[in-house]
Amino acid sequence: MSAIPDESSLFNGFSGTECKSEPICSVIMDSYKTVDVNFILKTYTISTIAGEGGKILPENPVVKYGGTQKFDIIPDSGYSVQDVMVDNVSIGAVNSYIFTNVTSSHSISVTFIKDKVYYTIASSASEGGTINPSGDILVEEGGSITFTISSNTGYYLDYVLVDDSDIGKVSEYTFSNITQNHTIYAKFEPHLDDAGIDVKSDADYGDVSGSKDNGSSITIVNDKSDAGCSCNILE
């Protein structure tokens, strides 16, 4: 007798006779005989490889002939799937894969990539000047960004605050190797004339008062008429 398995199976031995492990068995017919032959489905291992930053589940499963096996690809926190290779062929950045009708061994591997992290630089300035760029600026972790600071006509830069620390009157500042959120703020003040009067008030056409360096008081009276504005200084 010859035990011949189907394509899907393997010979697994005889039972009920003196033949056990060989697929060909000779039996001496000196009486009635009962012989059983055993077959089992073929099985295949699907090899899994996961790079740093995540995992594939299940790991290295054994699948029966014609079976189906699903894999879940799970990135760690802060990582994403970069690429998945099935039998050394890229199938892209997928989060799962299913082998169907398995009739041979396979492999699946995945590489992960660390997610990009961004931090916010809150940039602002008072009246009288500009800081560029301004607003909430997103910068990738480890990156750098430079801010330029300039005053408008009639104003001067008083100070610059970086994360609430006064760094003085700088016209430019660079954040390097950024690993956290930051703030930058530029404070401007109006220039004063010799009398200590805010020159910006000239357009107000109102009476303004101030003091000279020697301590005496001074008053500028703005007299607006159709012909223009004349200023009389009263001491």
PDB file of C-alpha atoms in Angstrom, residues 58-211:
ATOM      1  CA  PRO A  58       1.297  38.322  15.671  1.00  0.00           C
ATOM      2  CA  GLU A  59       4.995  37.485  15.585  1.00  0.00           C
ATOM      3  CA  ASN A  60       6.181  34.646  13.318  1.00  0.00           C
ATOM      4  CA  PRO A  61       2.854  32.772  13.158  1.00  0.00           C
ATOM      5  CA  VAL A  62       2.451  29.279  11.672  1.00  0.00           C
ATOM      6  CA  VAL A  63      -0.357  29.119   9.090  1.00  0.00           C
ATOM      7  CA  LYS A  64      -2.048  25.997   7.703  1.00  0.00           C
ATOM      8  CA  TYR A  65      -2.154  25.351   3.986  1.00  0.00           C
ATOM      9  CA  GLY A  66      -4.748  27.575   2.298  1.00  0.00           C
ATOM     10  CA  GLY A  67      -5.211  29.578   5.465  1.00  0.00           C
ATOM     11  CA  THR A  68      -5.499  33.311   6.066  1.00  0.00           C
ATOM     12  CA  GLN A  69      -3.400  35.427   8.382  1.00  0.00           C
ATOM     13  CA  LYS A  70      -3.866  39.093   9.259  1.00  0.00           C
ATOM     14  CA  PHE A  71      -1.084  41.279  10.665  1.00  0.00           C
ATOM     15  CA  ASP A  72      -1.516  44.499  12.611  1.00  0.00           C
ATOM     16  CA  ILE A  73       1.295  47.024  12.408  1.00  0.00           C
ATOM     17  CA  ILE A  74       1.449  49.172  15.533  1.00  0.00           C
ATOM     18  CA  PRO A  75       3.783  52.185  15.809  1.00  0.00           C
ATOM     19  CA  ASP A  76       5.031  53.306  19.201  1.00  0.00           C
ATOM     20  CA  SER A  77       4.015  56.722  20.489  1.00  0.00           C
ATOM     21  CA  GLY A  78       5.834  59.377  18.490  1.00  0.00           C
ATOM     22  CA  TYR A  79       6.417  57.097  15.481  1.00  0.00           C
ATOM     23  CA  SER A  80       4.657  56.346  12.194  1.00  0.00           C
ATOM     24  CA  VAL A  81       4.891  53.540   9.648  1.00  0.00           C
ATOM     25  CA  GLN A  82       7.464  54.391   7.001  1.00  0.00           C
ATOM     26  CA  ASP A  83       7.268  51.297   4.772  1.00  0.00           C
ATOM     27  CA  VAL A  84       6.095  47.682   4.776  1.00  0.00           C
ATOM     28  CA  MET A  85       7.838  44.946   2.767  1.00  0.00           C
ATOM     29  CA  VAL A  86       6.037  41.709   1.873  1.00  0.00           C
ATOM     30  CA  ASP A  87       8.400  39.051   0.517  1.00  0.00           C
ATOM     31  CA  ASN A  88      10.935  41.855  -0.035  1.00  0.00           C
ATOM     32  CA  VAL A  89       8.514  43.954  -2.095  1.00  0.00           C
ATOM     33  CA  SER A  90       7.364  47.345  -0.793  1.00  0.00           C
ATOM     34  CA  ILE A  91       3.625  47.797  -0.334  1.00  0.00           C
ATOM     35  CA  GLY A  92       3.828  51.265   1.228  1.00  0.00           C
ATOM     36  CA  ALA A  93       3.047  52.669   4.659  1.00  0.00           C
ATOM     37  CA  VAL A  94       0.074  50.478   5.640  1.00  0.00           C
ATOM     38  CA  ASN A  95      -1.184  49.688   9.125  1.00  0.00           C
ATOM     39  CA  SER A  96      -2.299  46.118   8.420  1.00  0.00           C
ATOM     40  CA  TYR A  97      -1.837  43.317   5.894  1.00  0.00           C
ATOM     41  CA  ILE A  98      -3.614  40.022   5.182  1.00  0.00           C
ATOM     42  CA  PHE A  99      -2.088  36.913   3.638  1.00  0.00           C
ATOM     43  CA  THR A 100      -4.784  34.780   1.954  1.00  0.00           C
ATOM     44  CA  ASN A 101      -4.669  31.228   0.612  1.00  0.00           C
ATOM     45  CA  VAL A 102      -1.240  30.625   2.098  1.00  0.00           C
ATOM     46  CA  THR A 103       0.562  27.865   0.187  1.00  0.00           C
ATOM     47  CA  SER A 104       4.177  28.771   0.940  1.00  0.00           C
ATOM     48  CA  SER A 105       6.318  30.547   3.497  1.00  0.00           C
ATOM     49  CA  HIS A 106       6.334  34.355   3.503  1.00  0.00           C
ATOM     50  CA  SER A 107       7.964  37.287   5.200  1.00  0.00           C
ATOM     51  CA  ILE A 108       6.734  40.700   6.276  1.00  0.00           C
ATOM     52  CA  SER A 109       8.890  43.502   7.629  1.00  0.00           C
ATOM     53  CA  VAL A 110       8.201  47.082   8.619  1.00  0.00           C
ATOM     54  CA  THR A 111      10.276  50.189   9.211  1.00  0.00           C
ATOM     55  CA  PHE A 112       9.085  53.062  11.369  1.00  0.00           C
ATOM     56  CA  ILE A 113       9.999  56.728  11.306  1.00  0.00           C
ATOM     57  CA  LYS A 114       9.980  59.178  14.176  1.00  0.00           C
ATOM     58  CA  ASP A 115       7.214  61.756  13.922  1.00  0.00           C
ATOM     59  CA  LYS A 116       8.221  65.358  13.369  1.00  0.00           C
ATOM     60  CA  VAL A 117       7.753  67.550  16.428  1.00  0.00           C
ATOM     61  CA  TYR A 118       7.030  71.260  16.149  1.00  0.00           C
ATOM     62  CA  TYR A 119       7.334  74.015  18.736  1.00  0.00           C
ATOM     63  CA  THR A 120       5.739  77.450  18.796  1.00  0.00           C
ATOM     64  CA  ILE A 121       7.678  80.723  18.966  1.00  0.00           C
ATOM     65  CA  ALA A 122       5.247  83.462  20.052  1.00  0.00           C
ATOM     66  CA  SER A 123       6.598  86.680  18.514  1.00  0.00           C
ATOM     67  CA  SER A 124       5.134  90.132  19.230  1.00  0.00           C
ATOM     68  CA  ALA A 125       6.029  93.819  19.483  1.00  0.00           C
ATOM     69  CA  SER A 126       4.580  96.930  21.052  1.00  0.00           C
ATOM     70  CA  GLU A 127       3.471 100.007  19.122  1.00  0.00           C
ATOM     71  CA  GLY A 128       6.320 101.813  17.454  1.00  0.00           C
ATOM     72  CA  GLY A 129       8.155  99.035  15.678  1.00  0.00           C
ATOM     73  CA  THR A 130       8.096  95.604  14.148  1.00  0.00           C
ATOM     74  CA  ILE A 131       9.473  92.132  14.728  1.00  0.00           C
ATOM     75  CA  ASN A 132       9.739  89.798  11.784  1.00  0.00           C
ATOM     76  CA  PRO A 133       8.404  87.165  11.568  1.00  0.00           C
ATOM     77  CA  SER A 134       5.576  87.875  13.980  1.00  0.00           C
ATOM     78  CA  GLY A 135       2.765  85.822  15.457  1.00  0.00           C
ATOM     79  CA  ASP A 136       2.849  82.159  16.449  1.00  0.00           C
ATOM     80  CA  ILE A 137       5.626  80.603  14.376  1.00  0.00           C
ATOM     81  CA  LEU A 138       5.966  76.810  14.139  1.00  0.00           C
ATOM     82  CA  VAL A 139       9.523  75.466  14.021  1.00  0.00           C
ATOM     83  CA  GLU A 140      10.531  71.822  13.701  1.00  0.00           C
ATOM     84  CA  GLU A 141      12.352  70.290  16.655  1.00  0.00           C
ATOM     85  CA  GLY A 142      16.075  70.945  16.429  1.00  0.00           C
ATOM     86  CA  GLY A 143      15.582  73.757  13.941  1.00  0.00           C
ATOM     87  CA  SER A 144      16.575  77.418  14.097  1.00  0.00           C
ATOM     88  CA  ILE A 145      14.868  80.718  13.349  1.00  0.00           C
ATOM     89  CA  THR A 146      16.065  84.335  13.312  1.00  0.00           C
ATOM     90  CA  PHE A 147      13.963  87.370  14.223  1.00  0.00           C
ATOM     91  CA  THR A 148      14.757  90.897  13.059  1.00  0.00           C
ATOM     92  CA  ILE A 149      13.646  93.887  15.082  1.00  0.00           C
ATOM     93  CA  SER A 150      13.289  97.469  13.826  1.00  0.00           C
ATOM     94  CA  SER A 151      11.722 100.663  15.138  1.00  0.00           C
ATOM     95  CA  ASN A 152       9.453 103.056  13.295  1.00  0.00           C
ATOM     96  CA  THR A 153      10.270 106.726  12.711  1.00  0.00           C
ATOM     97  CA  GLY A 154       9.935 108.609  15.973  1.00  0.00           C
ATOM     98  CA  TYR A 155      10.496 105.517  18.119  1.00  0.00           C
ATOM     99  CA  TYR A 156      13.437 103.642  19.561  1.00  0.00           C
ATOM    100  CA  LEU A 157      13.865 100.078  20.803  1.00  0.00           C
ATOM    101  CA  ASP A 158      13.732 100.003  24.588  1.00  0.00           C
ATOM    102  CA  TYR A 159      14.331  96.285  25.228  1.00  0.00           C
ATOM    103  CA  VAL A 160      13.740  92.758  23.955  1.00  0.00           C
ATOM    104  CA  LEU A 161      12.359  89.956  26.127  1.00  0.00           C
ATOM    105  CA  VAL A 162      13.156  86.337  25.318  1.00  0.00           C
ATOM    106  CA  ASP A 163      11.155  83.948  27.495  1.00  0.00           C
ATOM    107  CA  ASP A 164      10.529  86.950  29.809  1.00  0.00           C
ATOM    108  CA  SER A 165      14.273  87.648  30.200  1.00  0.00           C
ATOM    109  CA  ASP A 166      15.621  91.043  29.093  1.00  0.00           C
ATOM    110  CA  ILE A 167      18.363  90.553  26.487  1.00  0.00           C
ATOM    111  CA  GLY A 168      18.846  94.266  25.777  1.00  0.00           C
ATOM    112  CA  LYS A 169      18.459  96.363  22.671  1.00  0.00           C
ATOM    113  CA  VAL A 170      19.235  93.877  19.933  1.00  0.00           C
ATOM    114  CA  SER A 171      18.189  94.230  16.313  1.00  0.00           C
ATOM    115  CA  GLU A 172      18.326  90.477  15.680  1.00  0.00           C
ATOM    116  CA  TYR A 173      17.918  87.299  17.687  1.00  0.00           C
ATOM    117  CA  THR A 174      18.264  83.622  16.723  1.00  0.00           C
ATOM    118  CA  PHE A 175      16.730  80.614  18.455  1.00  0.00           C
ATOM    119  CA  SER A 176      18.924  77.554  17.748  1.00  0.00           C
ATOM    120  CA  ASN A 177      18.353  73.819  18.292  1.00  0.00           C
ATOM    121  CA  ILE A 178      14.782  74.415  19.395  1.00  0.00           C
ATOM    122  CA  THR A 179      13.439  71.794  21.828  1.00  0.00           C
ATOM    123  CA  GLN A 180      10.620  73.715  23.521  1.00  0.00           C
ATOM    124  CA  ASN A 181       8.179  76.602  23.065  1.00  0.00           C
ATOM    125  CA  HIS A 182       9.547  80.155  23.351  1.00  0.00           C
ATOM    126  CA  THR A 183       8.408  83.776  23.387  1.00  0.00           C
ATOM    127  CA  ILE A 184      10.060  86.928  22.069  1.00  0.00           C
ATOM    128  CA  TYR A 185       8.743  90.457  22.616  1.00  0.00           C
ATOM    129  CA  ALA A 186      10.102  93.824  21.477  1.00  0.00           C
ATOM    130  CA  LYS A 187       9.234  96.984  23.417  1.00  0.00           C
ATOM    131  CA  PHE A 188       9.453 100.377  21.679  1.00  0.00           C
ATOM    132  CA  GLU A 189       9.219 103.892  23.140  1.00  0.00           C
ATOM    133  CA  PRO A 190       8.673 107.268  21.430  1.00  0.00           C
ATOM    134  CA  HIS A 191      11.571 109.693  21.064  1.00  0.00           C
ATOM    135  CA  LEU A 192      11.280 112.893  23.187  1.00  0.00           C
ATOM    136  CA  ASP A 193      12.353 116.369  22.020  1.00  0.00           C
ATOM    137  CA  ASP A 194      14.681 118.608  24.013  1.00  0.00           C
ATOM    138  CA  ALA A 195      11.819 119.792  26.170  1.00  0.00           C
ATOM    139  CA  GLY A 196      10.938 116.241  27.156  1.00  0.00           C
ATOM    140  CA  ILE A 197       7.763 116.294  25.075  1.00  0.00           C
ATOM    141  CA  ASP A 198       6.592 113.314  23.131  1.00  0.00           C
ATOM    142  CA  VAL A 199       7.116 114.382  19.511  1.00  0.00           C
ATOM    143  CA  LYS A 200       4.263 112.168  18.514  1.00  0.00           C
ATOM    144  CA  SER A 201       1.887 114.647  20.191  1.00  0.00           C
ATOM    145  CA  ASP A 202       2.475 117.274  17.479  1.00  0.00           C
ATOM    146  CA  ALA A 203      -0.425 115.851  15.520  1.00  0.00           C
ATOM    147  CA  ASP A 204      -2.774 116.060  18.461  1.00  0.00           C
ATOM    148  CA  TYR A 205      -3.170 119.847  18.242  1.00  0.00           C
ATOM    149  CA  GLY A 206      -3.645 120.148  21.976  1.00  0.00           C
ATOM    150  CA  ASP A 207      -1.729 121.960  24.701  1.00  0.00           C
ATOM    151  CA  VAL A 208       1.059 119.861  26.187  1.00  0.00           C
ATOM    152  CA  SER A 209       3.387 120.490  29.081  1.00  0.00           C
ATOM    153  CA  GLY A 210       6.843 119.282  29.995  1.00  0.00           C
ATOM    154  CA  SER A 211      10.065 120.393  31.671  1.00  0.00           C
TER     155      SER A 211
END
